Coordinates of C-alpha atoms in Angstrom, one line a residue:
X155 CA -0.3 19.0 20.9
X156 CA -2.6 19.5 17.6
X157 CA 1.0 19.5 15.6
X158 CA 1.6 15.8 16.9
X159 CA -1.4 14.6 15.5
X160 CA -0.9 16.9 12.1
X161 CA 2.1 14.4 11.6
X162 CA 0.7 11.1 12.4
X163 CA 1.5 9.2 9.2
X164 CA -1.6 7.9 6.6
X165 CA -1.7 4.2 5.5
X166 CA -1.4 4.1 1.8
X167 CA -2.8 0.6 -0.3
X168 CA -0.5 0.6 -3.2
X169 CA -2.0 -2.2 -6.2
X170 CA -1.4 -2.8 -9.5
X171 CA -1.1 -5.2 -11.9
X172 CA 1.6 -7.5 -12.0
X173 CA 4.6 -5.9 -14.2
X174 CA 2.9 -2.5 -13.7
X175 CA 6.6 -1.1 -12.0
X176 CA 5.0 -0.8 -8.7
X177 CA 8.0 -2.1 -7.1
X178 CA 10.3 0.3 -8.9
X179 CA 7.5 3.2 -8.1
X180 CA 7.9 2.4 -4.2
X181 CA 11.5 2.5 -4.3
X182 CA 12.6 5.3 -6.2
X183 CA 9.7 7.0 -3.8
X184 CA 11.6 5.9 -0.6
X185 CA 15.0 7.0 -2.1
X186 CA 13.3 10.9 -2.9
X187 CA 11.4 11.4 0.5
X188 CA 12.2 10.3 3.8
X189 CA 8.0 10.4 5.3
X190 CA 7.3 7.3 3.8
X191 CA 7.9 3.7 5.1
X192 CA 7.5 0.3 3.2
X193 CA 5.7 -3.1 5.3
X194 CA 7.5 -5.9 4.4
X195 CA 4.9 -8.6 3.6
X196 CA 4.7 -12.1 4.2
X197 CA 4.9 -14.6 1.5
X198 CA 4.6 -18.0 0.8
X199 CA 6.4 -17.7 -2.9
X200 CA 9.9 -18.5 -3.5
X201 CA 11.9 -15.3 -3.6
X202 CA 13.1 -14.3 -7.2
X203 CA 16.8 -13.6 -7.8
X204 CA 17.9 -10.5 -5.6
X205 CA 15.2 -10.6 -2.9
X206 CA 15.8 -10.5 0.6
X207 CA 14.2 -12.1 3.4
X208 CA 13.0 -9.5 5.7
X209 CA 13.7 -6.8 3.5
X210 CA 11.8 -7.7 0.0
X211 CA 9.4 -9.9 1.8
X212 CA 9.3 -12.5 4.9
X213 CA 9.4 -15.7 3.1
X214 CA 7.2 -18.5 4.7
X215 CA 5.7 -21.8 4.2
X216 CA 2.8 -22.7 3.5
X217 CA 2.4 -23.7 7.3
X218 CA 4.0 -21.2 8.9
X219 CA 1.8 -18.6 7.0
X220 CA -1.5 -21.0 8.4
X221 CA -0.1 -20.7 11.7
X222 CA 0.2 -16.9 11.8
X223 CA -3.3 -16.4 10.4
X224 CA -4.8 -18.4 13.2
X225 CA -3.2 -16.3 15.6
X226 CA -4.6 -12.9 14.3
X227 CA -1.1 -11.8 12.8
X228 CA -2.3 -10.3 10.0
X229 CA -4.2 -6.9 9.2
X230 CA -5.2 -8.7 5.3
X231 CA -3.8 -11.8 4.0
X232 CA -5.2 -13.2 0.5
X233 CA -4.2 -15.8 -2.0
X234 CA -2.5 -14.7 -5.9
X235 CA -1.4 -17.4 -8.4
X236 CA -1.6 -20.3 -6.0
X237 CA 0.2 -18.3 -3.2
X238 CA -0.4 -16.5 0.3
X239 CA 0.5 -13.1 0.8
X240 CA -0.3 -11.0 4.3
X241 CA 0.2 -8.1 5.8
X242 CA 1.7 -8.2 9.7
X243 CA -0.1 -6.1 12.2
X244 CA 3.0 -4.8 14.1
X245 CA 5.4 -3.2 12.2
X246 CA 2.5 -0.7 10.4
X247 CA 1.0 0.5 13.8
X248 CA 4.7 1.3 15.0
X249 CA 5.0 3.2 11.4
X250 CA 1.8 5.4 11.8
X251 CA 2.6 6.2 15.2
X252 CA 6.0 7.8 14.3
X253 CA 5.0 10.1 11.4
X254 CA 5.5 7.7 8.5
X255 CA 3.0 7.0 5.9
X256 CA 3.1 3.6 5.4
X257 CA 2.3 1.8 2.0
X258 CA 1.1 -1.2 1.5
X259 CA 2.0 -2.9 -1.4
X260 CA -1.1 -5.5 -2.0
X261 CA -3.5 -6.7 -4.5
X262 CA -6.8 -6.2 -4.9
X263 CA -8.2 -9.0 -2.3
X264 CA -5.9 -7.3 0.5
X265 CA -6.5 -3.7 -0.3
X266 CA -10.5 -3.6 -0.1
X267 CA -9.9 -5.7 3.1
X268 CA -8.1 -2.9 4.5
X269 CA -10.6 -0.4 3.4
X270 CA -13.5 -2.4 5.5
X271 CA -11.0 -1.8 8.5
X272 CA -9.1 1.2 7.8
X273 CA -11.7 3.7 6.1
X274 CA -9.5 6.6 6.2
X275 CA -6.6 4.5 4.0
X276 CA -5.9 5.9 0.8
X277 CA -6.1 3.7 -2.3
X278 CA -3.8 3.6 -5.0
X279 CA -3.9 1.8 -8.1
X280 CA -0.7 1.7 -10.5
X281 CA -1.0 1.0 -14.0
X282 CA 1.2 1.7 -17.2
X283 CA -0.3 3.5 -19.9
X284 CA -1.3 1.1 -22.4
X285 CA -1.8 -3.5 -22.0
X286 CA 0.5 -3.6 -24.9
X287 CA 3.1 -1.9 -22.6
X288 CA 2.2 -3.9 -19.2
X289 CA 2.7 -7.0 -21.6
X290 CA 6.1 -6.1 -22.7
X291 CA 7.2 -5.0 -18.9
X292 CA 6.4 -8.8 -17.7
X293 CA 8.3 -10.5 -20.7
X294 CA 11.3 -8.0 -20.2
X295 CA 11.6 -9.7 -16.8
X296 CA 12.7 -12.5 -17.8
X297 CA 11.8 -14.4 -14.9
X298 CA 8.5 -16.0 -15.1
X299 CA 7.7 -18.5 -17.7
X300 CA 5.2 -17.7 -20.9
X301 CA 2.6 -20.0 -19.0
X302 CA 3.0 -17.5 -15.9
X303 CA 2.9 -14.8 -18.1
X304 CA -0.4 -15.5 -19.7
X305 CA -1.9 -16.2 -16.1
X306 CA -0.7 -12.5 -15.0
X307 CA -2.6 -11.3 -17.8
X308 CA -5.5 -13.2 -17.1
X309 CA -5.3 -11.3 -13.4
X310 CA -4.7 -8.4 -14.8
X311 CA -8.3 -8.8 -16.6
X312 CA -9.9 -9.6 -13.6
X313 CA -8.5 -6.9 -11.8
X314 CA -9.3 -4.1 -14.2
X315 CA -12.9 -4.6 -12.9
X316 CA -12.1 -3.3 -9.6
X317 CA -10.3 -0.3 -10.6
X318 CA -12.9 2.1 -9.5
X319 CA -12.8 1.0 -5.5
X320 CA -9.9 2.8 -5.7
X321 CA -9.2 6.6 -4.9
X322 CA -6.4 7.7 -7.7
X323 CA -5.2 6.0 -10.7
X324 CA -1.3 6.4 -10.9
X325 CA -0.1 6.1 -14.4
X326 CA 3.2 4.9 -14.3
X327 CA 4.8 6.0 -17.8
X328 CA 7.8 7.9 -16.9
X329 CA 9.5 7.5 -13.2
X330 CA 10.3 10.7 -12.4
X331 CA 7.1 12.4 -12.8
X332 CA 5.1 9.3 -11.9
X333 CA 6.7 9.6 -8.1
X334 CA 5.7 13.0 -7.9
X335 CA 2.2 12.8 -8.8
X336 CA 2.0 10.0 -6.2
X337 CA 4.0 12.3 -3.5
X338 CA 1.5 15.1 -4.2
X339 CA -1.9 13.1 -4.2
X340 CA -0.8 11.9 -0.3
X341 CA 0.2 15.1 0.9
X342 CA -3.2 16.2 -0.3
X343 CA -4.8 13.3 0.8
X344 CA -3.0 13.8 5.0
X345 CA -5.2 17.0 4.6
X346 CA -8.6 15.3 4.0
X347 CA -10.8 15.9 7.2
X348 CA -11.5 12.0 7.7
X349 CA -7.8 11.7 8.0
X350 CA -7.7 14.2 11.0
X351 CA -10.2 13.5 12.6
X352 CA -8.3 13.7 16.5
X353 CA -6.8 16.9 15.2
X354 CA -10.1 18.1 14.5
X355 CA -11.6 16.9 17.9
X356 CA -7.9 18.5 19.9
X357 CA -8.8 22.4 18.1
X358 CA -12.4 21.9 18.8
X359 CA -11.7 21.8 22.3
X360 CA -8.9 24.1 22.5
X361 CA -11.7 26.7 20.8
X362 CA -14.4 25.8 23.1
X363 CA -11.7 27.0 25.7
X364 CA -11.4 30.3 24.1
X365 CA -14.9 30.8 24.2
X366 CA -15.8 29.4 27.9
X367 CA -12.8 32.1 29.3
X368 CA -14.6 34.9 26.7
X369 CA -17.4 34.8 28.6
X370 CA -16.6 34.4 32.2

């Protein structure tokens, strides 16, 4: 019984700034360990070139998204660069349940929205190492205009103030060694007494029964 709740999975908040390589981060992460699971957001952006619905995100309108919210669909939802993004309820508590730790891949709004609900969430923030470098990432996309660019930044700013909500910093410089720090600091983190709290409680009580039959 206490080895079924060792290997309930952790909720992981994964933010960064935009062009930071999260995305890349997350997937090479998925392709090198098999404990981890991605929730799919929902958006109200239009998908860039590649992106699948249901499988990058769960593209929405702008109504659609207002609907959902209304009905309590949504474990965080907040607004970046004139858009709504959300998390839905379902698909994370299904994750969690079966040994996965789930990330979250949110900004700032959403992730200390989570933390007010989920205290024993871990919090990751992605960076690269230098602005000169998260600069050159979001013009090497090619896919946002200079106009966007410059408003990404301008986030980015912002967000740098909120850094230290978060548990870890993840430097993402080089790939390889970036997805194993990450892998490390959760497997670390799944050991962290607030995290195991009904494991805790299960040996407790299995001790307590040692004890009661040691002195009848």
């Amino acid at each position: 019984m206490a080895n079924t709740m060792q290997n309930k999975g952790i909720l992981i908040v994964l933010s960064g700034f935009s062009g930071a390589g999260k995305g890349t981060l997350v997937k090479k992460l998925l392709e090198t360990y098999d404990n981890y699971a991605l929730s799919v957001s929902m958006t109200t952006r239009a998908p860039r070139e590649g992106e699948q619905d249901g499988v990058h995100y769960f593209f929405s309108s702008r109504e659609q998204f207002e609907e959902k919210i209304q009905a309590d669909g949504f474990i965080e939802y907040a607004q970046y660069c004139d858009n709504y993004y959300g998390t839905p309820k379902a698909y994370v508590e299904e994750q969690l349940a079966a040994g996965k730790n789930v990330i979250l891949e949110i900004e700032i709004q959403g992730a200390l929205q989570i933390k007010k609900l989920f205290p024993e969430s871990l919090l990751l923030f992605v960076t690269p190492p230098t602005a000169a470098e998260l600069e050159r990432r979001l013009k090497s996309r090619g896919t946002e205009t200079e106009e966007v660019i410059a408003k990404r930044l301008a986030r980015a700013s912002e967000e740098s103030e909120g850094i230290e909500a978060y548990d870890y910093i993840v430097v993402n410089d080089n790939l390889e060694t970036c997805v194993e720090e990450l892998h490390q600091i959760v497997k670390a983190a799944r050991a962290v007494p607030v995290r195991r709290e009904a494991f805790i409680k299960e040996i407790r009580e299995e001790l307590k029964g040692f004890v009661k039959g040691a002195q009848n």
